Structure formats: C-alpha cells, structure tokens
Coordinates of C-alpha atoms in Angstrom, one line a residue:
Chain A
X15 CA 0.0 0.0 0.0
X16 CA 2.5 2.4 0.9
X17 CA 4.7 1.6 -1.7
X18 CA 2.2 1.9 -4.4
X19 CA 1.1 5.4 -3.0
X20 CA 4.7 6.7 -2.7
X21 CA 5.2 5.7 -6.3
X22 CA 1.8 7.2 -7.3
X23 CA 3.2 10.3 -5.4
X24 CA 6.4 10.4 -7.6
X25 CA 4.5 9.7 -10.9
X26 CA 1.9 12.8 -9.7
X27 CA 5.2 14.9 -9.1
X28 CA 7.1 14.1 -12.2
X29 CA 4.6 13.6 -15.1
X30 CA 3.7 17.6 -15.9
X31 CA 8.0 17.9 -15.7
X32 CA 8.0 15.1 -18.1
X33 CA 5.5 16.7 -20.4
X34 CA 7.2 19.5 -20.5
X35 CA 10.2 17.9 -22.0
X36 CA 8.2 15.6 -24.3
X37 CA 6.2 18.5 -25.6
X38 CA 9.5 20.6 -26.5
X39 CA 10.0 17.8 -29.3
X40 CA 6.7 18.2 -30.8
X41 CA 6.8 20.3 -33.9
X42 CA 2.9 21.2 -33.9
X43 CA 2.5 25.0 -33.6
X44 CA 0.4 24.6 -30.2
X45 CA 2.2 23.3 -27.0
X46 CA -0.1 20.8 -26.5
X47 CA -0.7 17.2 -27.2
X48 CA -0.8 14.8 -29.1
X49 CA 2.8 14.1 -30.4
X50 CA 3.2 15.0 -34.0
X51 CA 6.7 13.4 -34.7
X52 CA 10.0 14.0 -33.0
X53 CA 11.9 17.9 -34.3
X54 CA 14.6 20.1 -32.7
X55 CA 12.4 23.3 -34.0
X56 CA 11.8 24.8 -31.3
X57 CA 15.3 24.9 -30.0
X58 CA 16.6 25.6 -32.9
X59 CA 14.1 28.8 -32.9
X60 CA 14.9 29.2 -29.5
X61 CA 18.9 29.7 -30.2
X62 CA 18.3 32.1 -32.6
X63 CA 16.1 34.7 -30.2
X64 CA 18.6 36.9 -29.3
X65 CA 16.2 38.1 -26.3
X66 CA 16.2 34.9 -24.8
X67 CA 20.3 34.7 -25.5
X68 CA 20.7 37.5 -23.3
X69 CA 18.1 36.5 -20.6
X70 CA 20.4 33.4 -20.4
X71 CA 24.0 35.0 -20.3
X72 CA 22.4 37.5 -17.4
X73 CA 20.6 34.5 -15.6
X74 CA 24.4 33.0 -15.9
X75 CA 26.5 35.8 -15.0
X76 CA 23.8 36.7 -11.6
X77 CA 24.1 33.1 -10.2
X78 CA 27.4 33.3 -10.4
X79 CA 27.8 36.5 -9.2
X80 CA 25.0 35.5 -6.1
X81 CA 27.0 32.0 -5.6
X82 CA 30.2 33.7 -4.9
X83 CA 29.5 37.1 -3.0
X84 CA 26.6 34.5 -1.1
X85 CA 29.4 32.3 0.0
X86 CA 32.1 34.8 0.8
X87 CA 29.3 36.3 3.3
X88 CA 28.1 33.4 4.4
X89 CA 31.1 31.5 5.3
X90 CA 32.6 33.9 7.9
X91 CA 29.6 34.5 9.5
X92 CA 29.0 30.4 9.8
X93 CA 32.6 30.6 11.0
X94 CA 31.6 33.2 13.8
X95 CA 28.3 30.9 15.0
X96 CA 29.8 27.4 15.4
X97 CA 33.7 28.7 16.6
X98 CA 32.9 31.7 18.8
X99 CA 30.6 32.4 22.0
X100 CA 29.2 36.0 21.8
X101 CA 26.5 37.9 23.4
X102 CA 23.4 38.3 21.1
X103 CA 24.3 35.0 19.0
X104 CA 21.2 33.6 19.3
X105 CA 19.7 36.2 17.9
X106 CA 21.6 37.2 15.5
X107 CA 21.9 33.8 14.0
X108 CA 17.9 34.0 13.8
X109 CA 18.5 37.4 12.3
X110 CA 20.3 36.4 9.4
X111 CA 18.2 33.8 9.0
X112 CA 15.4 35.2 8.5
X113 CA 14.9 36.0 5.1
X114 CA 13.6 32.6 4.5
X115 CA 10.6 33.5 6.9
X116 CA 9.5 36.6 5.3
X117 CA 7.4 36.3 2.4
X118 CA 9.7 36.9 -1.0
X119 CA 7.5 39.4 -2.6
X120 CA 7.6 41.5 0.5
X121 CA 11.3 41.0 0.5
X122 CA 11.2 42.1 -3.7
X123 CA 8.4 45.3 -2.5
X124 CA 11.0 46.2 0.4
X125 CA 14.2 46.2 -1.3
X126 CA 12.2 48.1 -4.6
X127 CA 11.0 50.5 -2.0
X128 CA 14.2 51.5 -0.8
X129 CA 16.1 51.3 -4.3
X130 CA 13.4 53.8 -5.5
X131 CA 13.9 56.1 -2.1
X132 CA 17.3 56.7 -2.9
X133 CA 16.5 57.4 -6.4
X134 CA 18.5 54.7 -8.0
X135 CA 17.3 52.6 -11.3
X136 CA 16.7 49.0 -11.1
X137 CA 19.8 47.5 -12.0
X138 CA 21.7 45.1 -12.2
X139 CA 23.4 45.4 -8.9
X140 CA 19.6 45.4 -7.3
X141 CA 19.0 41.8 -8.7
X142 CA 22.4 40.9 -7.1
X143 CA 22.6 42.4 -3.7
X144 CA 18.7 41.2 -4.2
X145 CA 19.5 37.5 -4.7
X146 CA 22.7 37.7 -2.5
X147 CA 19.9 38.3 0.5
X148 CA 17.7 35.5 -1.0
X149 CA 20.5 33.1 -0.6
X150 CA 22.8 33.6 2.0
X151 CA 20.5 32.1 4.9
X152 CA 20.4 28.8 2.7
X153 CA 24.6 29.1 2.2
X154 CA 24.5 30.0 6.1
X155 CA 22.2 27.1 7.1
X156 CA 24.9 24.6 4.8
X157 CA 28.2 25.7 6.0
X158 CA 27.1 25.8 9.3
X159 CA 26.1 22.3 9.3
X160 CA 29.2 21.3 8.2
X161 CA 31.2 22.9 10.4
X162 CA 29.6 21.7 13.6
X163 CA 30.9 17.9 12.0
X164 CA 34.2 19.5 11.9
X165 CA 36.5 19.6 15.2
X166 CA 37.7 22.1 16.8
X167 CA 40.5 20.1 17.9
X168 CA 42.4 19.9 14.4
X169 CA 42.0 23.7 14.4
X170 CA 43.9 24.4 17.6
X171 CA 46.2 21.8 16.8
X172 CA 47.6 23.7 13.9
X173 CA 47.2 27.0 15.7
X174 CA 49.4 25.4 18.8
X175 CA 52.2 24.1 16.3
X176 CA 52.5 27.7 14.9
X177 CA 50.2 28.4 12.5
X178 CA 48.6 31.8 12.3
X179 CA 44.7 31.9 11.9
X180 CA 45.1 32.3 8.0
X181 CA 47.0 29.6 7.8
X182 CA 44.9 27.4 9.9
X183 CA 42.0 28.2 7.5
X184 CA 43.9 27.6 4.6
X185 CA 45.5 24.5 5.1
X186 CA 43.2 22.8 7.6
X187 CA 39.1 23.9 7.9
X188 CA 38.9 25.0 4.2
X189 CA 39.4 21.8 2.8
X190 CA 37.3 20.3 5.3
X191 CA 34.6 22.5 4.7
X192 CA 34.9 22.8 0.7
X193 CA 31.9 20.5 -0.2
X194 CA 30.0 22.5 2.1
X195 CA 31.2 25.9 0.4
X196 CA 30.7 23.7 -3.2
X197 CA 26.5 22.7 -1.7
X198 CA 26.2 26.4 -0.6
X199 CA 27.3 27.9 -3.9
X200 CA 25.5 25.3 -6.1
X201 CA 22.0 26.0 -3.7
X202 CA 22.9 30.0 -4.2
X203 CA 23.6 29.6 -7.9
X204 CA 20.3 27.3 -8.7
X205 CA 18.3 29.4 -6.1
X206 CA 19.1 33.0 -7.9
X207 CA 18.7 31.2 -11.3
X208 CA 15.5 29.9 -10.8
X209 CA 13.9 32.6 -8.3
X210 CA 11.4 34.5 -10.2
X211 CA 8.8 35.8 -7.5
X212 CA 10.8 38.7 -6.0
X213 CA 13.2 39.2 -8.9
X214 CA 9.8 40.1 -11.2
X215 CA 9.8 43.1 -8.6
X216 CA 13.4 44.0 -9.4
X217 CA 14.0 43.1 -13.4
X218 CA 13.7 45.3 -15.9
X219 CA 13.3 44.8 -20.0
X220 CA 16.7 44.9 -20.3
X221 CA 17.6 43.4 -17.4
X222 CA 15.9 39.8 -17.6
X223 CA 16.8 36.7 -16.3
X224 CA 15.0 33.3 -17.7
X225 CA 12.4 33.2 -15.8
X226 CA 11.4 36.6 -15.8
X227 CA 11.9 36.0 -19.8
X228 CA 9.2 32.8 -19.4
X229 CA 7.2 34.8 -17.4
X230 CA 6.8 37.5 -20.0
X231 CA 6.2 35.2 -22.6
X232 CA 3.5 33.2 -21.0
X233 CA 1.2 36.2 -21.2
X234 CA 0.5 35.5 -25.2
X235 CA -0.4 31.8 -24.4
X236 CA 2.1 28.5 -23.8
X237 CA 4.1 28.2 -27.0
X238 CA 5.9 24.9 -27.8
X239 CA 9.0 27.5 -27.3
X240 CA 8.4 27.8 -23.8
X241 CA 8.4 23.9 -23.5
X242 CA 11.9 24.2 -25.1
X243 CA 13.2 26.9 -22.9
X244 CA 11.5 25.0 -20.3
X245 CA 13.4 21.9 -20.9
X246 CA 16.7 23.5 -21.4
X247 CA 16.3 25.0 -18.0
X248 CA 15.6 22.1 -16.5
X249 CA 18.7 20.3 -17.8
X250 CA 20.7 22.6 -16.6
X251 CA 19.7 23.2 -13.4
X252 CA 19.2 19.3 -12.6
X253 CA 22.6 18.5 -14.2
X254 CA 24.7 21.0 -12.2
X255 CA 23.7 19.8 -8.7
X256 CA 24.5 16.2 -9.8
X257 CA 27.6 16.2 -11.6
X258 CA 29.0 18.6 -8.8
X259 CA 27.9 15.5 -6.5
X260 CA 29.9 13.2 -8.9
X261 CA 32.8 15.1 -9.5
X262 CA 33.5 15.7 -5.6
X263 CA 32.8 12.1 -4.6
X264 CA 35.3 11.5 -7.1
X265 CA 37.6 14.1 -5.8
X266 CA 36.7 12.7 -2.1
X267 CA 37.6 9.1 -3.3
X268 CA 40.7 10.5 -4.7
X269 CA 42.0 12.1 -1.4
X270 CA 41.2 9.1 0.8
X271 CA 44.0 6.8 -1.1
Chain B
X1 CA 39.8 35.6 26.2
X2 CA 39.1 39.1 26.2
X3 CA 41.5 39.6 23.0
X4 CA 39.0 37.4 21.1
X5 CA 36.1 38.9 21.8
X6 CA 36.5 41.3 18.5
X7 CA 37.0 38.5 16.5
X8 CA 33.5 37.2 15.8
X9 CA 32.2 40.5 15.2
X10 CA 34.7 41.1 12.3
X11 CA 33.6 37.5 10.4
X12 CA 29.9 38.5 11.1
X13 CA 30.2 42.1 9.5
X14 CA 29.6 41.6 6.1
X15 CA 26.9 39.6 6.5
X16 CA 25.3 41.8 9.3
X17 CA 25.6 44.9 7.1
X18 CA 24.2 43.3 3.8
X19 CA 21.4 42.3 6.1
X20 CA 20.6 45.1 8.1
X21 CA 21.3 47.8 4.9
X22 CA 19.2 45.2 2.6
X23 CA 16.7 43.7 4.9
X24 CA 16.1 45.2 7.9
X25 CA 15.7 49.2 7.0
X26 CA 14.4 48.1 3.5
X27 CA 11.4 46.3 5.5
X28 CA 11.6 49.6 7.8
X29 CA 10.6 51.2 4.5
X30 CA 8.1 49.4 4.1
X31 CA 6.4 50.0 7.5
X32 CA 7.2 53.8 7.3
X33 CA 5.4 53.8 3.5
X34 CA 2.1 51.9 4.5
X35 CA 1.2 55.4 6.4
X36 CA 1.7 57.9 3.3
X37 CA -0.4 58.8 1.0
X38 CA -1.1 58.6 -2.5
X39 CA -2.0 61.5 -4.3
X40 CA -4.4 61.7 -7.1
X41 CA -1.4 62.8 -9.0
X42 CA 0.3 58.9 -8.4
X43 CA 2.8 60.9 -6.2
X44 CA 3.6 59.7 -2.7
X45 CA 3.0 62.3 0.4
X46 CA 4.7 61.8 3.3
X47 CA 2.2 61.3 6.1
X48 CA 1.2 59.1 9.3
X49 CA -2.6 58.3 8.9
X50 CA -4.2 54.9 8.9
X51 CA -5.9 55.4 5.6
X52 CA -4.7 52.6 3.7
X53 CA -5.0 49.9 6.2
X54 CA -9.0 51.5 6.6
X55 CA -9.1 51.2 2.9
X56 CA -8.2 47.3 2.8
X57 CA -11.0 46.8 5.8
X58 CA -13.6 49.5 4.6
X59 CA -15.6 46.5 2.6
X60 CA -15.4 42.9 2.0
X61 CA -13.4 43.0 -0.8
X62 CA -9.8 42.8 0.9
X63 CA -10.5 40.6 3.2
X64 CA -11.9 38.1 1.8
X65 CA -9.0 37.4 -0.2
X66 CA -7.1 37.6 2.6
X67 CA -9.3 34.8 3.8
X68 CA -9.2 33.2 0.8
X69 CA -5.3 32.8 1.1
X70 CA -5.7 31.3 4.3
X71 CA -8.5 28.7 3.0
X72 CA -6.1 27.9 0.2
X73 CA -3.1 27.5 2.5
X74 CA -4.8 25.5 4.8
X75 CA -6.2 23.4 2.3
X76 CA -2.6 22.9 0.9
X77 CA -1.2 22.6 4.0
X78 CA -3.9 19.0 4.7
X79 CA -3.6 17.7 1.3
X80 CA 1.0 17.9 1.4
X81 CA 0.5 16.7 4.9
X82 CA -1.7 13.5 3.2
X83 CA 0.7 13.3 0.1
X84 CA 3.9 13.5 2.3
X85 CA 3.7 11.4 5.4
X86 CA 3.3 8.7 3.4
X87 CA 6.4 8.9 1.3
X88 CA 8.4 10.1 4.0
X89 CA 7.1 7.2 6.2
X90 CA 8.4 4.7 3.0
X91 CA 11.7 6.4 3.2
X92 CA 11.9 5.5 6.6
X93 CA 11.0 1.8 6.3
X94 CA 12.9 0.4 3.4
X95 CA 15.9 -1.1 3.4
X96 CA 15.4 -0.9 -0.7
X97 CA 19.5 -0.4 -2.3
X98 CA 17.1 2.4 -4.2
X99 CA 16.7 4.4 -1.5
X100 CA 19.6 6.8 -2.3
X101 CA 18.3 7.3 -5.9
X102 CA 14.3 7.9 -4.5
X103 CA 15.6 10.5 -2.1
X104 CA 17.7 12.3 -4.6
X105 CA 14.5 12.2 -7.0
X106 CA 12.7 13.8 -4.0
X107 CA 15.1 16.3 -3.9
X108 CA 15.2 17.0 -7.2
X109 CA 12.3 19.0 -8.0
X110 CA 14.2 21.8 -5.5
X111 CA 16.4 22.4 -8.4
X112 CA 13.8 22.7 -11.4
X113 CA 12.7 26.6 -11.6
X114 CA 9.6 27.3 -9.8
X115 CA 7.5 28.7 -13.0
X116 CA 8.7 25.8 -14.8
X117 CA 6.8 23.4 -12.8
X118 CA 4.0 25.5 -12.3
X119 CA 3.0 26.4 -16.0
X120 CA 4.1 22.9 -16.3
X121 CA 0.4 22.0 -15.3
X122 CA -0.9 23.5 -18.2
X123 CA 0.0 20.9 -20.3
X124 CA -1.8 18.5 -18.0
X125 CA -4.7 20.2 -17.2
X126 CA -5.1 22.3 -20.0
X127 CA -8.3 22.1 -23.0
X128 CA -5.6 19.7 -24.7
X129 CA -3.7 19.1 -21.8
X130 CA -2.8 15.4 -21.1
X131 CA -6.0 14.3 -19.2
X132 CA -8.0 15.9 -22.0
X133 CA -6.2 14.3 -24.7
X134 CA -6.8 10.7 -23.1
X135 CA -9.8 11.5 -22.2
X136 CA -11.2 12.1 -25.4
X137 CA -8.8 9.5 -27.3
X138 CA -10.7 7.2 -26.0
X139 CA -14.2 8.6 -25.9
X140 CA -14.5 8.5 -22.3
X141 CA -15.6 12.4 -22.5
X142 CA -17.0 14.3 -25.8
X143 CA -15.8 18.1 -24.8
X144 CA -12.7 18.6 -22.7
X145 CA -13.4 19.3 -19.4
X146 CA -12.7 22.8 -18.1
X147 CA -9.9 22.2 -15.0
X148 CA -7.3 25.2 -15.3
X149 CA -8.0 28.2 -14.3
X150 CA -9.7 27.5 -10.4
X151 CA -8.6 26.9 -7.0
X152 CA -8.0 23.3 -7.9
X153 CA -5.5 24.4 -10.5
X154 CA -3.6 26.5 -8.0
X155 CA -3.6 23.6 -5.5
X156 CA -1.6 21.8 -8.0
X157 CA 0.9 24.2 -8.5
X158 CA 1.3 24.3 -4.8
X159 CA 1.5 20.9 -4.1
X160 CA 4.0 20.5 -6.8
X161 CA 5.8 23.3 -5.5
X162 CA 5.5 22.2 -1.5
X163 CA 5.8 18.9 -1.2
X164 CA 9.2 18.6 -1.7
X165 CA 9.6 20.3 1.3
X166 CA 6.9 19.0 3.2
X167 CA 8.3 15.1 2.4
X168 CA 12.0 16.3 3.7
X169 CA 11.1 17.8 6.6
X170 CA 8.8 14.7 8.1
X171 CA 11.6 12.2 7.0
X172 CA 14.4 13.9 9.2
X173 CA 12.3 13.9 11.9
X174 CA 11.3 9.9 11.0
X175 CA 14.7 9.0 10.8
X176 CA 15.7 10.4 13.8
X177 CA 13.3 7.7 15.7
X178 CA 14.5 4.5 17.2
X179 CA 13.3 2.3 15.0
X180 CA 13.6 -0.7 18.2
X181 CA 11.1 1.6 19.4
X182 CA 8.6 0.1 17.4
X183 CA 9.5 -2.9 17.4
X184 CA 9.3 -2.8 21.2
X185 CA 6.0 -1.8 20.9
X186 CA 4.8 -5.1 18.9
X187 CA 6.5 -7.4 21.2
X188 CA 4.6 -6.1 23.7
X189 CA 1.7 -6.9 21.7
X190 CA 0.8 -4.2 19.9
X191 CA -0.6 -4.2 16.6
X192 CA 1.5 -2.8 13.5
X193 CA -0.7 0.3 13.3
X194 CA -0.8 0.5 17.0
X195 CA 2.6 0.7 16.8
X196 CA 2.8 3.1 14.4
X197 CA -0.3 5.2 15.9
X198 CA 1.0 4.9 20.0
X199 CA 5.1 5.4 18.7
X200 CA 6.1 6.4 15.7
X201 CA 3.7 8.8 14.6
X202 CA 3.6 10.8 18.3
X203 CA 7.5 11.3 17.5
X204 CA 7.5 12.4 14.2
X205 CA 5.2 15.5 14.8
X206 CA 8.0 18.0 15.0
X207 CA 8.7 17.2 11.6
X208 CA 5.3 17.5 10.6
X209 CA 4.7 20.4 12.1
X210 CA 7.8 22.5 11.0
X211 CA 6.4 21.2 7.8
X212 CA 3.2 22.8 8.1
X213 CA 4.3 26.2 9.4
X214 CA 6.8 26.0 6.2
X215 CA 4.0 25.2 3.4
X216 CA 1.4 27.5 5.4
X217 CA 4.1 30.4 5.0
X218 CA 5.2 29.7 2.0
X219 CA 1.8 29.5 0.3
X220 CA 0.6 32.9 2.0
X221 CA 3.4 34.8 0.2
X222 CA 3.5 33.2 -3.2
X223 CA 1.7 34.7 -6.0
X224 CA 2.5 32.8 -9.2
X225 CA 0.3 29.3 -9.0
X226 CA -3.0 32.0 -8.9
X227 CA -1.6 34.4 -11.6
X228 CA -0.7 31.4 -14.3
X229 CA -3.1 28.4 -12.8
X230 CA -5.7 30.2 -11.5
X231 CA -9.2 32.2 -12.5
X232 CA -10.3 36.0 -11.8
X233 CA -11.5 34.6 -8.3
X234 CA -8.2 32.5 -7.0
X235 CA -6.3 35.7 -6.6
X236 CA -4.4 35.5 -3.0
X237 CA -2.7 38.3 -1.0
X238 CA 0.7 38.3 -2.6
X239 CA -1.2 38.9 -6.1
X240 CA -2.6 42.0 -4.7
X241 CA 0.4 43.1 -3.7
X242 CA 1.9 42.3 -7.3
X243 CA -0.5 44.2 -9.2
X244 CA -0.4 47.2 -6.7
X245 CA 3.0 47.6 -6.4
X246 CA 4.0 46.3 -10.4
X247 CA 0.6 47.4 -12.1
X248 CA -1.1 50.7 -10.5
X249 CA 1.9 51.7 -9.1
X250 CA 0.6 52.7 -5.5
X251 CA 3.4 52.4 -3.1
X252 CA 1.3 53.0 0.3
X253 CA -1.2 50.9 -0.4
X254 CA 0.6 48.0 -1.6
X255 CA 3.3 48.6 1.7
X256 CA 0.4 48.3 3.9
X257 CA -0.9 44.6 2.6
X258 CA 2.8 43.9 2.7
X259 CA 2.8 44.9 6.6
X260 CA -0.6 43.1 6.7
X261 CA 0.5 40.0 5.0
X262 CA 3.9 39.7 7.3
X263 CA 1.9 40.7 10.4
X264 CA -0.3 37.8 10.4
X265 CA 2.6 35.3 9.0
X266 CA 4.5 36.9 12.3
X267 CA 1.5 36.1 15.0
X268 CA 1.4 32.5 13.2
X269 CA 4.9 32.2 13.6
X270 CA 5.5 33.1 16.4
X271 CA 2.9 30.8 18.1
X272 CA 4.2 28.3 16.5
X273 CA 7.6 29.3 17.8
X274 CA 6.2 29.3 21.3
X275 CA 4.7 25.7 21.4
X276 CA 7.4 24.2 18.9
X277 CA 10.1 25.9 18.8
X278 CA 11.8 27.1 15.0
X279 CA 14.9 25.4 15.4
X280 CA 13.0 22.3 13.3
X281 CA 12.9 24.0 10.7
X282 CA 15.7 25.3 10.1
X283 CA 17.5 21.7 10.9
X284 CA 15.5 20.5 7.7
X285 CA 16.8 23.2 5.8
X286 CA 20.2 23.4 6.5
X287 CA 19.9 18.9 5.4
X288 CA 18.6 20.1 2.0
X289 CA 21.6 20.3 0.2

C-alpha cells in the first residue's frame, strides 16, 4: 500500500516535468498534445532569439555573481556561530536567517522601496545584492552544518604548532569545509537562477533573467518554445547539482588513497 | 579571552551589514510607506494616517482574499501533509538499495525553476492538456473538461511546489526515531498500526509540524500558482500586492498589505515558535543540500 502510494506520489510529481520535455519535441504550432513526430524546431528557434540569448548569459553571470558574493558572506559569519561564543548569538543567528521567513514578494516590494527612495534605477546590482539576501540564509544554514561535523580540535592543533589563523584556514578547515562551500554555492547559484517571485519586482526589459523572460512570454499563451526553454532549463539546473555531487565524490575518493 | 572577543564581530560584519542595509531598514521602509499617502497625482505624500489599512478593511473585498489565502493555505497545507507522510514514512522503512536514488529524485524538484513546474500543469490540465487528450482518445468524455483556471489548478501548482519540502522535513524527523522503538511496541503486543499510531507517529510531529508552518508560509506569500493556474477569483494576498506595487503603481497601499500579510505570518509564527520551537525548521533546511 505504501509503496504503491509513494510511487503514485512520484509519478503525480514528475509527469507535468515530463511533459514539458516531451512537448519541447513536438513540432505542432500549439504546446499541446498529441505528439506530431519528433523535431529540434523549437530549439533551434529558441537559439536564434537573441532576447532569450541574453536572458540566459544574465541568468548566468547573476548566479554566479549570487554564488560567490553568497558564500564569501556566508562562510565567515557560519565561522563566527559554530567557533565563537558572543552575546546576542542567538539572535543574530535567527536574524540572518530570516529572510527565508519573510514572504519573497515582501522581500522584492522592500528592497524596490528602498532602491526607489534613494532614487537609483533598477539595475543590475539590485538583482544581485537582491539574490545575495535571498541566498545567504540557505549558504548560512549549509556551512554551518558542516562545520559543527568538523572539530575544533584539528583547528587548535595547527594554531598550537604555529600556524597563524590564515593559515589554519587555509591549510586545515577549508578543505574540510569545501563541499559544504561547493553545496552552498551550487544551492545560491540554482536558487538566484531559478527565483522569479521577488526578482519580477526588481528586473527590468533589459535586465531579464530566464524566468522573468518565461514569465513574459506566458502572457500570449504556452508556446511549444516555452516547453523548449522549459526543458533547457531544466537540464541545466538538474545537471549542475548532480555532476557537482559526482565530480566531488570522485575528488573525495581521490584524497582518501 | 578578552582579545578574542573582537573577532567574531569582524567575520559576522559583512553579512550583518548586507542584512541590516538590505533587509532590515528596507522592510523599515516598508512599515514607514504603508502610512503615506497617494496623491491623485500617483505621487507619494509623506504622512502618518491609517488610511490605507482602513481602505483594505472598509468593505469585504480585501478581506476576503485575505481569507481566501488562508483557505487555500490550509487546504494545501492537509492535502502535502496527506501526500507526504506517506512517502516520508516509505523512506523511513525500506531497506530498498534504491533508497539513495528515490531521495535524490525527491530532492530534485528543488532544483527545477519554480514557474517551470507551475506552467508545467498547463499541459496536463489544460483544453488539450494530457487528461483531456486521453480522455477524449478514447471517448471517455466528448468536450474537454474545463480544470485550469480555479482553485483546484492553483492547488496543484502548490502541491507540486511544496511537497518537496513538506516530504524532507517529516523524514528527518522519521529517521531520527528509534526504529527498536517500534518494534518494542509489537512485542509487547501491539498491533503494526498501534505501533505506528501509539510510537512512531507521536515522534515524528516535530517534523510535521515545522512542515506545516513552512508550506502554510510559504503559500501565504507566493503569487504565481494563482496568476498562471488560477481564474479571476483565485487571486491570493501576494497577487494583490503584485499588481499594486508592479501594475497601478501605489506604493502605500501596496506597503500596507505587505505589513498586513507579514503581520499575520508573524503572530502565526511566532505561536508556533512558542509551542514548537523554530529550530525544526531550520534543521531541515540546512539537510537540503
């Protein structure tokens, strides 16, 4: 029974994902079924709309952007939580946290509000510093996770045989903690890539990322295109996640010998 | 020690200021904005009335959105409770080699772009959606039948979007339980569902819970599933917002259903936080990657 309802679950969760990337190789004008043979059209049309081209390169270049600035925030301040006792911890820890409480289009309104208070254009630097606060609880949440798995002891080990603190990050938590940084910078980068509820708030026509693009085309009516886009996206973003896990279990594997 | 007392405060800088300069006075904002007030012009006058929070209560309009969010949460909120356990509980019990591969499958869904699953449904649901298209192949039905574009459309998109988490944060809980606990239980004579009813299930309401607070809170400030899935009457608060802020362009108002809408996710927050405790939660989350 339970087995039959989780798989009913699963085939409930992934048949519209399914369709989406079965539909992108239909070549009939609507999005729709049935299947009219099997055609690269639509990606083919897709590859040559310069619009969508540049949605992708600035989709790229922001999660990247987020992933890195995320982490270099993040990590510190994990550092601070797990290795230090200081008064207000508690809180503050729930403070910077907290962006994954509050609504995300309050979070887009907010941050809109202020942008336009200090009489600054939406930008790109408002989608990043935007995304940066989307994703640096989740980067927060990882490495901090990790680093309670980590002792303290190796730490002061290296610190008593001479090491300064730079050092003793370099050569001894940093690796320990770099598939945590890796998780937290793949979750920022997917996150920021994907996130379209406050960034609709903060993107402008020529400031788009993907979704925002998808978003603006689903106002004519689903188009086999957006299937293809669709798809693509999904590729992408499932792939990363994956062959990051593959490629640092391999790397893992490669240390322990 | 007291040298080092400086020390955390320099590695929790950065992320304090991006915080409190992009968060905290931006929300500030917010609060101070819901009191001004619009001008016929579309220009913004500083002022501290209550006009725009009387506006959203003067009739029944406004509110009963805002109840209308909170059916639809709830209602989401049952239905990934009923859609979850179960898998969850299936994670927890097999010894399947598989089990790897069915969590990362679970997982996977986090990574596929939000409007990508939602409009997703539209080739199921849709006039020559999936269901239509069997439907009709084989003569069951004569006209397609009309299922995008109402609430049950927008619970779909929300399920699909929620369960995810709603399956992970009931399975860290379940794996956390004995499972000699159990088994205890039967030896002593209890039935397999006793078991499950008097043991396992009492244990694994933290996770269930922090689930429920996370779906509740994450439908009441979502407004795509209702814009794309959804009719004229599925609109929810966030959508109000949306078309205030994006569409007619009237800061106050749309700050003050912002305040509204965090208000009440604050009170049900923080009762939850007083009988639960958040730290659940965020346990879940931080297990994600």
């Amino acid at each position: 029974m339970i087995k039959i309802f989780t798989l009913l679950v699963y085939i409930w969760m992934f048949t519209p994902i399914i369709a989406v990337v079965l539909l992108s190789f239909n070549p009939q004008q609507f999005g729709s079924f049935p299947m009219e043979g099997f055609s690269f059209k639509w990606y083919v049309k897709l590859s040559h709309n310069s619009t969508i081209l540049d949605a992708f390169k600035n989709s790229l270049v922001l999660g990247s952007c987020t992933a890195v600035l995320a982490t270099a925030f993040g990590v510190p301040a994990a550092m601070a939580f797990i290795r230090y006792e200081f008064r207000g911890k508690e809180f503050l820890n729930t403070l910077l946290i907290a962006p994954i409480m509050i609504p995300e289009v309050v979070l887009g309104v907010a941050l809109l509000l202020f942008i336009r208070w200090l009489q600054q254009p939406k930008s790109f630097a408002l989608l990043l510093i935007g995304h940066v606060v989307l994703t640096l609880p989740y980067v927060l949440l990882i490495v901090q996770a990790r680093l309670v798995g980590i002792k303290k002891e190796y730490e002061e080990a290296a610190l008593s045989l001479g090491a300064n603190p730079f050092q003793t990050f370099r050569e001894i938590t940093f690796p320990l903690l770099a598939p945590a940084i890796l998780a937290g910078m793949l979750f920022a980068f997917t996150i920021s890539f994907d996130d379209v509820t406050a960034t609709l708030f903060w993107a402008t026509a020529q400031n788009q990322t993907v979704p925002v693009k998808i978003f603006g085309m689903l106002r004519n009516s689903i188009s086999p295109e957006i299937n293809a886009l669709g798809a693509v996206m999904i590729v992408l973003t499932v792939s990363t996640p994956l062959l990051a896990g593959y490629i640092s279990r391999k790397f893992a594997k490669g240390i322990g010998k | 020690m007291k040298n080092k007392s400086w020390k955390p405060w320099i590695l929790l800088s950065p992320s304090l200021i991006a915080v409190f300069l992009l968060l905290v006075i931006p929300i500030c904002f917010v609060i101070v904005y819901s009191f001004w007030l619009r001008a016929p012009s579309g220009a913004d006058i500083p002022a501290f009335q209550f006009g725009n929070y009387a506006k959203f209560f003067a009739d029944f309009f406004y509110p009963s959105i805002l109840l209308n969010t909170l059916r639809v949460a709830l209602e989401t909120v049952i239905l990934c409770l009923i859609l979850g356990y179960i898998p969850a509980y299936f994670f927890y019990k097999t010894e399947s080699r598989f089990k790897p591969f069915l969590m990362i499958l679970v997982m996977l869904p986090f990574w596929i772009s939000f409007i990508i699953r939602t409009l997703s449904w539209i080739n199921i649901l849709g006039d020559s959606g999936l269901i239509n298209h069997l439907l009709l192949k084989y003569n069951i039905i004569s006209t397609p039948l009309a299922m995008l574009y109402n609430e049950g459309a927008v619970i779909m998109g929300l399920l699909q979007y929620l369960l995810p988490f709603m399956i992970l944060n009931i399975y860290v809980s379940l794996d956390g339980i004995d499972k000699s606990l159990a088994e205890a239980a039967k030896s002593l004579g209890c039935t397999e569902w006793q078991a499950f009813k008097e043991v396992t299930l009492p244990l694994s309401l933290p996770g269930v819970s922090a689930g429920c607070l996370l779906v509740f809170v994450l439908t009441c400030g979502t407004y795509l599933p209702p814009m794309i899935l959804g009719g004229p009457g599925n609109e929810m608060i966030a959508n109000l917002i949306f078309k205030r802020i994006i569409g007619t362009l009237d800061w106050p108002f749309g700050s003050a259903i912002s305040v509204i809408l965090m208000v009440l996710l604050m009170v049900i927050v923080y009762t939850y936080n007083r009988y639960m405790g958040i730290g659940q939660i965020f346990k879940t989350l931080s297990n994600e990657s």
